[in-house]
Amino acid sequence: MLFVFIVVFCLAAPLWADHVAHTGPNQNHITDKVLVGGQLTDVVAPDGTPLGPGLRGRYLLGADQNGRDVMVRLMYGGRTSIYIGVLAAVITTLLAVTVGVLAGYYRGWIDSVLSRILDVVWAFPVLLLGIALGTTLALGGLRIGGIQIAGDSLWIPILIIGVVYVPYMARPIRGEVLALREKEFVEAAVAAGKGPLRIMIAELLPNIISTIIVFSALNIANNMLLESALSFLGAGVRPPNASWGTMIADGYQTIYTAPHLTIVPGLMIVLTVLSLNVFGDGLRDALDPRAQIRPGR
Amino acid sequence: MTNLRRAITILGITAITASGVTACGGTKSQTAGNSATAGKGADINVTMTSFPDYVDPQLSYTVEGWEVLWNTYVPLLTYRHQKGDPGTNVVPGLAKDMPEISPDGKTYKLTLRPNMKYSDGTPIKASDFTYAIKRLFKADSGGSVFYEDIVGATDFAEDKSDTISGIVADDASGDITITLDKPNGTFTNVLGLTFAAPVPPSTPIDKDATNNPPPSSGPFMISRVDAPNSLVMERNPQFKTVEDAGATEVTDAQVDKIIVTQNKNNSAQVTGVEQNTIDYMQSPPDADRLSEVKAKFSDRFRLENSINTYYFWMNNKTAPFNDVRVRQAINYAIDPEALNRVFGGRLHPTQQILPPGMPGYDEFKMYPGPNMDKAKQLLAEANPADKDITVWTDDEPDRKRIGEYYHDLLNELGFNAQLKVISGDVYFTTIGNTSTPDLDTGFADWFQDFPHPDDFFRPLLNGENILPTNNNNFSQVAIAANDTKMDELRTGQLTEEARKQYGELDKSYMEQAVWAPYGNEQFSTFVSERMNFDKVYYHLLFAHDYTSFALK
Amino acid sequence: MARFAVRRLAGMIAVLFAISVIVFLIFNVIPNSDPAARIAGKNANPALIARVRADLGLDQSLPVQYLTMMKQIFTGQLTSYASDQNVLQHIISGLPVTLSLCVGAALLWMVLAIWFGYLSAVHPGSFTDRSLTVLSLVGISLPVFWLAAILLYYFSFKVQVFPTGSYVPFTEDPLQWLYHLILPWITLAVLYVGFYSRVLRSNMLDVMNEDYVRTARAKGISERQVRLRHVLRNSMIPIVTLFGLDFGAVVGGGTILTETVFNLNGVGLYAGQAIGKLDLPPLMAVTMFGAFFIVLFNTIVDILYAFLDPRIRLGEEAPA
């Protein structure tokens, strides 16, 4: 599948950087010169115009305004974006499953409290929450108890995106658990004296696994879109690190003269997200045709 | 069945209500330079990437604000309306003559011209000047620091007194006498800033007047403000009274109306000026459109020199930059040409504090380069133990690119650098807060507030001015000998000898490599076809002079 | 019914309160964003800053500050730290722009979605269906701001058909208003068209197998009538509820990206700018405004559902 191919492509970034392009993703080469068609050309011309794409090892996709190799950045950026997308999905899944199962199983006041919390997070305009957290945490980093995370660490966007989407997954899971709870096999387990934890893990979880998987795939897709949006606005991945979102933001400055700097990273996002959506869709059709999954922003 | 109908009805109602709100609102227009709405030919459409911070003479402190306010509120003294150096000369404005300064340099005497009126017809009085200065303190203006030397000013600011004892104004005769604590060679300059422009006492004394600016004394008046989207300037019908009173140095408007609109998209502005839907854009075209504009529109585009310095500050107090060799190494390593390209070719390379055009400027090059070998050699000698550096910059596109370049350079030199990009609005207060951790090095620029070298040295390099907050001495430089020199030079006037001494001061600081300066940015003039390109000029202090706008 | 509605409304208020507290906390736990310092200007000294702090009430305890801010919001007196403007007025002046954008886009996406969904459902598996499905999937995979940038590039620069952005009020020039909004509408609509057309399609396919549809056919009603009067109508219900939720989300902050790229001075752009300046009052107000819309539409949808389906009123949860 396309997604796997893209992942492999991005993971190969260091290889490409070292052996083909001979430069790292953050290395500036503003005043360097490169052989283009036999002629020594500026990587960045005196008036600020960067080199365009061409068939060669270095600067395959041309350079950006800081003289960096776009192809190398694309691959490293992909690594970052996918990394964030997947890890955030892991966090969302863990939190959502916990909250959903607990709320659905125990009902009563636990359910009320958890549902209210979900409501509050749900009601928050997703992008605004992400930006607010992203901007403020980037300044000083995060300090919880003994754990300290630097402002420009990737964990900040990962945590934010992970938390923001929890209600989208937790609510359907809760709904399913509520329904499953009434079924006979759960009653039987309770009658047999199994503790709640065992019931949740052994009886409930296997039945919601399909939902979880489908949601996770689509969650990764949403996460990548959100990460790119946050990075574009300046509240996600911090410079000079590349992510597809920051590359679009950088490229947007020169969209009239070097449109490929904007188009290419965007296309990568589209392809990756598309392949995930197709995958998730197909999976859902196969497993549970009635589930409604909502796209994020 | 009924459910669907209900649903459609709800949808329909929502749509109609929303459209109703939409149609009702929006009388405050954001004209995109549509000539149909601009009215008759004498309406000029101006766009700015950032709206003026305040539309209030006592409060505004940005280039955009000063551009609008210079020709709207005339202080007692003003600057000559000419381009280049002559424009930095102080000349009489609302006052009859240049001030009479007492031999001890502490008393300034001026006389207000008689029979002048504001745009709403109220007479301009001498006590209005006092009122303006009072506003500076009561409205918490950033410019108030320039006037604290006035006797009784701080007492007034702290509410210990109802008046400023150091200003005596007689409305009948128009005489104004200002007494200072100590002589101050920059005071005439400071009297020429819009901070000191008289305003009628109907202006709220302690609040920003942006939404309802005071009546004006200059050739333009502000007829409508819709901050931060747009404002409209029109001819001041009462300006004649100022002209008739003899204020010949204050030029008159040549157009009837100027509509200023904010547009955050620089490229869209460029397209607008190219297609003549916008008459003038305040910011220079972005790097990637610059060559296109230069090539195709040279008949209405030119670059202008501006007085500013762009530099990297380095914290002289903490490792590794407390070692002069490390600082010198950076000066050797930086490649102004690379940074110039990041700016699209608009940076004039420099290696000193004062910029060209500033009195006292005398070109020299202490660290010819870029010379990576020399830099590495110096670093090897210094061998700093602490190699972790935090690099700061703000998030405007070109600043960000500069930060990324510098970050990469430091890494290449063997440091372990980390880049912090802070939003442009809070950047300077963040790095200006000495309690911010990890203030090692970063981006800064400084545009002159008035044409006197003290404006560069005092806030940026004087050891007394390492403030806990709103610090501008980011390098935290404190060289006692230079401080004394600075104070000494300020008590005098700006003579030939004084200028030379300021030049020496510049060299002295660069010997210590307190900064890594690299460029002076050029601005530009880019106007639409119908504007008279030859008449428009760029003033060294107040950017483009709106009284020079005229149609062909 | 009334009790249910009241309960829901109470819930709504509780949620809004929680959100306001969270937003306030987020912005007061940051270092280096002292608004007093920024307002006082570059050359400000500590005395000046202290004066400004006192003026803005920033030297009071946090709960007091919070209450002061809440009071200001409700009495419409909230002023921004950075620019001394009334936040409420600014939001109100930005509202027509945001609503123009949202309503227009919403109409566009609903019309297109229903049309596409219908086409797909009546010829399932056909070429039309497959290509529409692919288009839909692509549509929901596009980053909004990227699509906006690409559209701008191709249609206002390469081929100069549309303007580069900014907004012309309807009252000033309806044609220009329309002209300036077409690209933003398309941008915002693309994502939702994809999603809604597929939901409609799957709903319609489900409904087509229902008994009453077979009955209708058996009665001899034409196929077209069956589709329109029975299938489409019944498939629309979940769509309408989803629409309610999404429209709420779009108005409540979903427009930031589109407004930023197209330079439309709406509520979203205002929020984006306020965040960049760490200016709490506008952000607070816009977030409350956004949350209000989302929660409002959530509540309306819930109440509507309860009205339509008595089981829900009486205790079970509405499907999410």
PDB file of C-alpha atoms in Angstrom, chain B residues 1-8 10-11 14-15 18-19 21-32 34 36-37 53-54 61 136-138 140-146 148 154 157-158 206-211 226-229 262-265 267-269 271 275 289 292 392 395 423-426 428-430 433 435-437 445-447 449 455 459 467-472, chain C residues 31-34 36-49 51-53 55 81-86 89-90 92-93 95-101 103 106-107 110 114 152 156-157 160 164-173 176-177 180-181 212 228-230 232-234 236-237 240 243 247 260-265 269-270 273 275-278 297 300 304 307-308:
ATOM      1  CA  MET B   1     -42.198  13.333   5.638  1.00  0.00           C
ATOM      2  CA  THR B   2     -42.212  16.064   8.175  1.00  0.00           C
ATOM      3  CA  ASN B   3     -38.742  15.427   9.518  1.00  0.00           C
ATOM      4  CA  LEU B   4     -37.080  16.316   6.296  1.00  0.00           C
ATOM      5  CA  ARG B   5     -39.199  19.352   5.831  1.00  0.00           C
ATOM      6  CA  ARG B   6     -38.361  20.437   9.315  1.00  0.00           C
ATOM      7  CA  ALA B   7     -34.722  19.912   8.723  1.00  0.00           C
ATOM      8  CA  ILE B   8     -34.781  21.880   5.508  1.00  0.00           C
ATOM      9  CA  ILE B  10     -34.131  24.879   9.934  1.00  0.00           C
ATOM     10  CA  LEU B  11     -31.400  24.954   7.363  1.00  0.00           C
ATOM     11  CA  THR B  14     -30.257  29.523   9.525  1.00  0.00           C
ATOM     12  CA  ALA B  15     -29.085  30.525   6.099  1.00  0.00           C
ATOM     13  CA  ALA B  18     -27.043  34.444   8.743  1.00  0.00           C
ATOM     14  CA  SER B  19     -27.301  36.224   5.448  1.00  0.00           C
ATOM     15  CA  VAL B  21     -26.571  39.430   9.713  1.00  0.00           C
ATOM     16  CA  THR B  22     -24.074  39.407   6.914  1.00  0.00           C
ATOM     17  CA  ALA B  23     -25.950  41.989   4.938  1.00  0.00           C
ATOM     18  CA  CYS B  24     -26.573  44.186   7.938  1.00  0.00           C
ATOM     19  CA  GLY B  25     -23.039  44.307   9.063  1.00  0.00           C
ATOM     20  CA  GLY B  26     -20.034  45.514   7.243  1.00  0.00           C
ATOM     21  CA  THR B  27     -20.533  49.234   6.864  1.00  0.00           C
ATOM     22  CA  LYS B  28     -16.934  49.481   7.910  1.00  0.00           C
ATOM     23  CA  SER B  29     -15.343  48.659   4.662  1.00  0.00           C
ATOM     24  CA  GLN B  30     -11.998  47.196   3.892  1.00  0.00           C
ATOM     25  CA  THR B  31     -11.482  48.566   0.442  1.00  0.00           C
ATOM     26  CA  ALA B  32      -9.247  46.366  -1.592  1.00  0.00           C
ATOM     27  CA  ASN B  34     -11.259  49.016  -5.898  1.00  0.00           C
ATOM     28  CA  ALA B  36     -15.027  52.118  -8.135  1.00  0.00           C
ATOM     29  CA  THR B  37     -15.292  52.642  -4.415  1.00  0.00           C
ATOM     30  CA  ASP B  53       0.161  50.567  16.627  1.00  0.00           C
ATOM     31  CA  TYR B  54      -1.773  53.641  17.748  1.00  0.00           C
ATOM     32  CA  TYR B  61       5.904  54.134  18.294  1.00  0.00           C
ATOM     33  CA  LEU B 136       2.761  61.076  27.663  1.00  0.00           C
ATOM     34  CA  PHE B 137       3.006  60.226  31.322  1.00  0.00           C
ATOM     35  CA  LYS B 138      -0.623  59.639  32.138  1.00  0.00           C
ATOM     36  CA  ASP B 140       1.849  55.368  29.845  1.00  0.00           C
ATOM     37  CA  SER B 141       3.516  56.190  26.562  1.00  0.00           C
ATOM     38  CA  GLY B 142       6.719  54.437  25.617  1.00  0.00           C
ATOM     39  CA  GLY B 143       7.995  57.808  24.475  1.00  0.00           C
ATOM     40  CA  SER B 144       7.740  59.372  27.908  1.00  0.00           C
ATOM     41  CA  VAL B 145      11.285  58.260  28.722  1.00  0.00           C
ATOM     42  CA  PHE B 146      12.636  60.942  26.416  1.00  0.00           C
ATOM     43  CA  GLU B 148      11.798  62.577  31.971  1.00  0.00           C
ATOM     44  CA  THR B 154       8.539  62.256  37.323  1.00  0.00           C
ATOM     45  CA  ALA B 157       3.920  60.858  36.580  1.00  0.00           C
ATOM     46  CA  GLU B 158       3.830  59.440  40.080  1.00  0.00           C
ATOM     47  CA  ASP B 206      -4.868  58.888  30.155  1.00  0.00           C
ATOM     48  CA  LYS B 207      -6.315  56.800  27.358  1.00  0.00           C
ATOM     49  CA  ASP B 208      -5.395  55.769  23.866  1.00  0.00           C
ATOM     50  CA  ALA B 209      -7.262  57.963  21.405  1.00  0.00           C
ATOM     51  CA  THR B 210      -6.990  55.605  18.429  1.00  0.00           C
ATOM     52  CA  ASN B 211     -10.697  55.105  17.919  1.00  0.00           C
ATOM     53  CA  ASP B 226     -11.511  51.297  11.901  1.00  0.00           C
ATOM     54  CA  ALA B 227      -8.515  49.771  13.602  1.00  0.00           C
ATOM     55  CA  PRO B 228      -6.778  47.579  12.640  1.00  0.00           C
ATOM     56  CA  ASN B 229      -8.409  47.380   9.221  1.00  0.00           C
ATOM     57  CA  GLN B 262      -4.029  46.772   6.365  1.00  0.00           C
ATOM     58  CA  ASN B 263      -3.109  43.769   4.231  1.00  0.00           C
ATOM     59  CA  LYS B 264      -1.035  41.028   5.782  1.00  0.00           C
ATOM     60  CA  ASN B 265      -0.207  39.445   2.470  1.00  0.00           C
ATOM     61  CA  SER B 267       2.583  39.440  -2.276  1.00  0.00           C
ATOM     62  CA  ALA B 268      -1.029  40.480  -2.711  1.00  0.00           C
ATOM     63  CA  GLN B 269       0.026  44.075  -2.127  1.00  0.00           C
ATOM     64  CA  THR B 271       0.213  42.466  -7.230  1.00  0.00           C
ATOM     65  CA  GLN B 275      -2.124  46.261 -11.331  1.00  0.00           C
ATOM     66  CA  ARG B 289       8.792  39.425  -5.940  1.00  0.00           C
ATOM     67  CA  GLU B 292      10.218  40.960 -10.827  1.00  0.00           C
ATOM     68  CA  TRP B 392      16.538  33.601  19.480  1.00  0.00           C
ATOM     69  CA  ASP B 395       8.650  34.689  13.385  1.00  0.00           C
ATOM     70  CA  SER B 423       6.111  35.613  17.802  1.00  0.00           C
ATOM     71  CA  GLY B 424       7.078  39.049  16.497  1.00  0.00           C
ATOM     72  CA  ASP B 425       4.777  40.890  18.871  1.00  0.00           C
ATOM     73  CA  VAL B 426       6.367  39.536  22.015  1.00  0.00           C
ATOM     74  CA  PHE B 428      11.522  42.066  22.021  1.00  0.00           C
ATOM     75  CA  THR B 429       9.899  41.970  25.399  1.00  0.00           C
ATOM     76  CA  THR B 430      10.888  38.339  25.761  1.00  0.00           C
ATOM     77  CA  ASN B 433      13.371  40.517  30.041  1.00  0.00           C
ATOM     78  CA  SER B 435      14.951  36.958  33.804  1.00  0.00           C
ATOM     79  CA  THR B 436      14.263  34.938  30.655  1.00  0.00           C
ATOM     80  CA  PRO B 437      16.510  31.895  30.851  1.00  0.00           C
ATOM     81  CA  ASP B 445      17.457  45.373  14.744  1.00  0.00           C
ATOM     82  CA  TRP B 446      17.226  48.992  15.660  1.00  0.00           C
ATOM     83  CA  PHE B 447      15.687  51.823  13.674  1.00  0.00           C
ATOM     84  CA  ASP B 449      14.090  57.186  16.796  1.00  0.00           C
ATOM     85  CA  ASP B 455      19.722  57.115  20.250  1.00  0.00           C
ATOM     86  CA  PRO B 459      19.503  52.343  24.969  1.00  0.00           C
ATOM     87  CA  LEU B 467      16.868  47.018  32.558  1.00  0.00           C
ATOM     88  CA  PRO B 468      15.173  44.069  34.197  1.00  0.00           C
ATOM     89  CA  THR B 469      12.321  44.375  31.694  1.00  0.00           C
ATOM     90  CA  ASN B 470      12.082  46.116  28.335  1.00  0.00           C
ATOM     91  CA  ASN B 471      15.811  46.016  28.148  1.00  0.00           C
ATOM     92  CA  ASN B 472      17.311  47.025  24.825  1.00  0.00           C
TER      93      ASN B 472
ATOM     94  CA  PRO C  31       6.296  33.079  31.223  1.00  0.00           C
ATOM     95  CA  ASN C  32       7.424  36.171  29.367  1.00  0.00           C
ATOM     96  CA  SER C  33       4.117  37.374  28.114  1.00  0.00           C
ATOM     97  CA  ASP C  34       3.647  40.251  30.469  1.00  0.00           C
ATOM     98  CA  ALA C  36       2.136  45.463  30.634  1.00  0.00           C
ATOM     99  CA  ALA C  37       5.654  45.386  29.260  1.00  0.00           C
ATOM    100  CA  ARG C  38       4.463  45.217  25.693  1.00  0.00           C
ATOM    101  CA  ILE C  39       2.000  48.044  25.985  1.00  0.00           C
ATOM    102  CA  ALA C  40       4.519  50.356  27.604  1.00  0.00           C
ATOM    103  CA  GLY C  41       6.791  50.340  24.570  1.00  0.00           C
ATOM    104  CA  LYS C  42      10.349  49.403  23.765  1.00  0.00           C
ATOM    105  CA  ASN C  43      12.137  51.969  25.924  1.00  0.00           C
ATOM    106  CA  ALA C  44       9.952  51.508  28.969  1.00  0.00           C
ATOM    107  CA  ASN C  45      11.498  51.429  32.382  1.00  0.00           C
ATOM    108  CA  PRO C  46      10.149  49.509  35.400  1.00  0.00           C
ATOM    109  CA  ALA C  47       8.268  52.498  36.808  1.00  0.00           C
ATOM    110  CA  LEU C  48       6.308  52.875  33.607  1.00  0.00           C
ATOM    111  CA  ILE C  49       5.550  49.180  33.475  1.00  0.00           C
ATOM    112  CA  ARG C  51       1.963  51.942  36.278  1.00  0.00           C
ATOM    113  CA  VAL C  52       0.579  50.009  33.330  1.00  0.00           C
ATOM    114  CA  ARG C  53       0.198  46.845  35.385  1.00  0.00           C
ATOM    115  CA  ASP C  55      -3.975  50.213  35.317  1.00  0.00           C
ATOM    116  CA  TYR C  81      -4.229  44.150  25.972  1.00  0.00           C
ATOM    117  CA  ALA C  82      -2.337  44.822  22.808  1.00  0.00           C
ATOM    118  CA  SER C  83      -4.420  47.421  21.079  1.00  0.00           C
ATOM    119  CA  ASP C  84      -6.877  48.963  23.501  1.00  0.00           C
ATOM    120  CA  GLN C  85      -9.813  48.065  21.294  1.00  0.00           C
ATOM    121  CA  ASN C  86     -13.094  46.687  22.407  1.00  0.00           C
ATOM    122  CA  GLN C  89     -16.964  45.207  18.805  1.00  0.00           C
ATOM    123  CA  HIS C  90     -14.143  43.660  16.890  1.00  0.00           C
ATOM    124  CA  ILE C  92     -19.087  41.761  15.879  1.00  0.00           C
ATOM    125  CA  SER C  93     -17.436  43.528  12.991  1.00  0.00           C
ATOM    126  CA  LEU C  95     -18.884  38.278  12.250  1.00  0.00           C
ATOM    127  CA  PRO C  96     -20.358  39.203   8.847  1.00  0.00           C
ATOM    128  CA  VAL C  97     -17.157  38.072   7.176  1.00  0.00           C
ATOM    129  CA  THR C  98     -16.977  34.751   8.980  1.00  0.00           C
ATOM    130  CA  LEU C  99     -20.653  34.093   8.524  1.00  0.00           C
ATOM    131  CA  SER C 100     -20.483  34.977   4.828  1.00  0.00           C
ATOM    132  CA  LEU C 101     -17.720  32.467   4.525  1.00  0.00           C
ATOM    133  CA  VAL C 103     -22.908  30.040   5.239  1.00  0.00           C
ATOM    134  CA  ALA C 106     -22.108  25.342   3.872  1.00  0.00           C
ATOM    135  CA  LEU C 107     -24.688  25.863   1.156  1.00  0.00           C
ATOM    136  CA  MET C 110     -24.551  20.602   1.119  1.00  0.00           C
ATOM    137  CA  ILE C 114     -26.409  15.770  -1.742  1.00  0.00           C
ATOM    138  CA  LEU C 152      -4.732  31.243  -4.979  1.00  0.00           C
ATOM    139  CA  SER C 156      -5.383  34.540  -9.034  1.00  0.00           C
ATOM    140  CA  PHE C 157      -1.835  34.607 -10.265  1.00  0.00           C
ATOM    141  CA  GLN C 160      -5.911  35.985 -13.171  1.00  0.00           C
ATOM    142  CA  THR C 164      -5.967  37.536  -4.208  1.00  0.00           C
ATOM    143  CA  GLY C 165      -8.154  37.751  -1.175  1.00  0.00           C
ATOM    144  CA  SER C 166      -9.521  40.346   1.208  1.00  0.00           C
ATOM    145  CA  TYR C 167     -13.165  40.988   1.700  1.00  0.00           C
ATOM    146  CA  VAL C 168     -15.712  43.334   0.185  1.00  0.00           C
ATOM    147  CA  PRO C 169     -18.869  43.773   2.252  1.00  0.00           C
ATOM    148  CA  PHE C 170     -22.149  42.763   0.708  1.00  0.00           C
ATOM    149  CA  THR C 171     -23.642  46.156   1.385  1.00  0.00           C
ATOM    150  CA  GLU C 172     -20.910  47.825  -0.566  1.00  0.00           C
ATOM    151  CA  ASP C 173     -20.908  45.777  -3.705  1.00  0.00           C
ATOM    152  CA  GLN C 176     -17.502  41.959  -5.599  1.00  0.00           C
ATOM    153  CA  TRP C 177     -18.543  40.302  -2.361  1.00  0.00           C
ATOM    154  CA  HIS C 180     -13.947  37.637  -3.507  1.00  0.00           C
ATOM    155  CA  LEU C 181     -15.568  34.770  -1.678  1.00  0.00           C
ATOM    156  CA  TYR C 212     -41.189   0.549   3.428  1.00  0.00           C
ATOM    157  CA  LEU C 228     -36.654  11.274  -3.815  1.00  0.00           C
ATOM    158  CA  ARG C 229     -39.617  11.025  -1.490  1.00  0.00           C
ATOM    159  CA  HIS C 230     -38.712   8.042   0.553  1.00  0.00           C
ATOM    160  CA  LEU C 232     -33.499  10.667   0.177  1.00  0.00           C
ATOM    161  CA  ARG C 233     -35.703  12.160   2.834  1.00  0.00           C
ATOM    162  CA  ASN C 234     -34.985   9.469   5.312  1.00  0.00           C
ATOM    163  CA  MET C 236     -31.102  13.133   5.340  1.00  0.00           C
ATOM    164  CA  ILE C 237     -31.777  12.936   9.029  1.00  0.00           C
ATOM    165  CA  VAL C 240     -28.734  17.144   9.133  1.00  0.00           C
ATOM    166  CA  PHE C 243     -24.353  19.170   9.577  1.00  0.00           C
ATOM    167  CA  PHE C 247     -21.484  23.964  10.999  1.00  0.00           C
ATOM    168  CA  THR C 260      -5.540  33.662   7.153  1.00  0.00           C
ATOM    169  CA  VAL C 261      -4.623  32.610   3.656  1.00  0.00           C
ATOM    170  CA  PHE C 262      -7.257  34.737   1.957  1.00  0.00           C
ATOM    171  CA  ASN C 263      -6.848  37.706   4.271  1.00  0.00           C
ATOM    172  CA  LEU C 264     -10.506  37.852   5.261  1.00  0.00           C
ATOM    173  CA  ASN C 265     -10.965  39.943   8.353  1.00  0.00           C
ATOM    174  CA  LEU C 269      -8.201  35.729  11.570  1.00  0.00           C
ATOM    175  CA  TYR C 270      -8.732  37.871  14.648  1.00  0.00           C
ATOM    176  CA  GLN C 273      -3.580  37.238  15.318  1.00  0.00           C
ATOM    177  CA  ILE C 275      -2.747  34.085  19.609  1.00  0.00           C
ATOM    178  CA  GLY C 276       0.412  35.278  17.935  1.00  0.00           C
ATOM    179  CA  LYS C 277       0.460  38.275  20.248  1.00  0.00           C
ATOM    180  CA  LEU C 278      -0.447  36.231  23.329  1.00  0.00           C
ATOM    181  CA  PHE C 297     -25.494  23.442  17.745  1.00  0.00           C
ATOM    182  CA  ILE C 300     -29.954  21.980  19.217  1.00  0.00           C
ATOM    183  CA  LEU C 304     -34.040  17.870  17.910  1.00  0.00           C
ATOM    184  CA  PHE C 307     -37.941  15.554  19.958  1.00  0.00           C
ATOM    185  CA  LEU C 308     -37.917  13.103  17.103  1.00  0.00           C
TER     186      LEU C 308
END
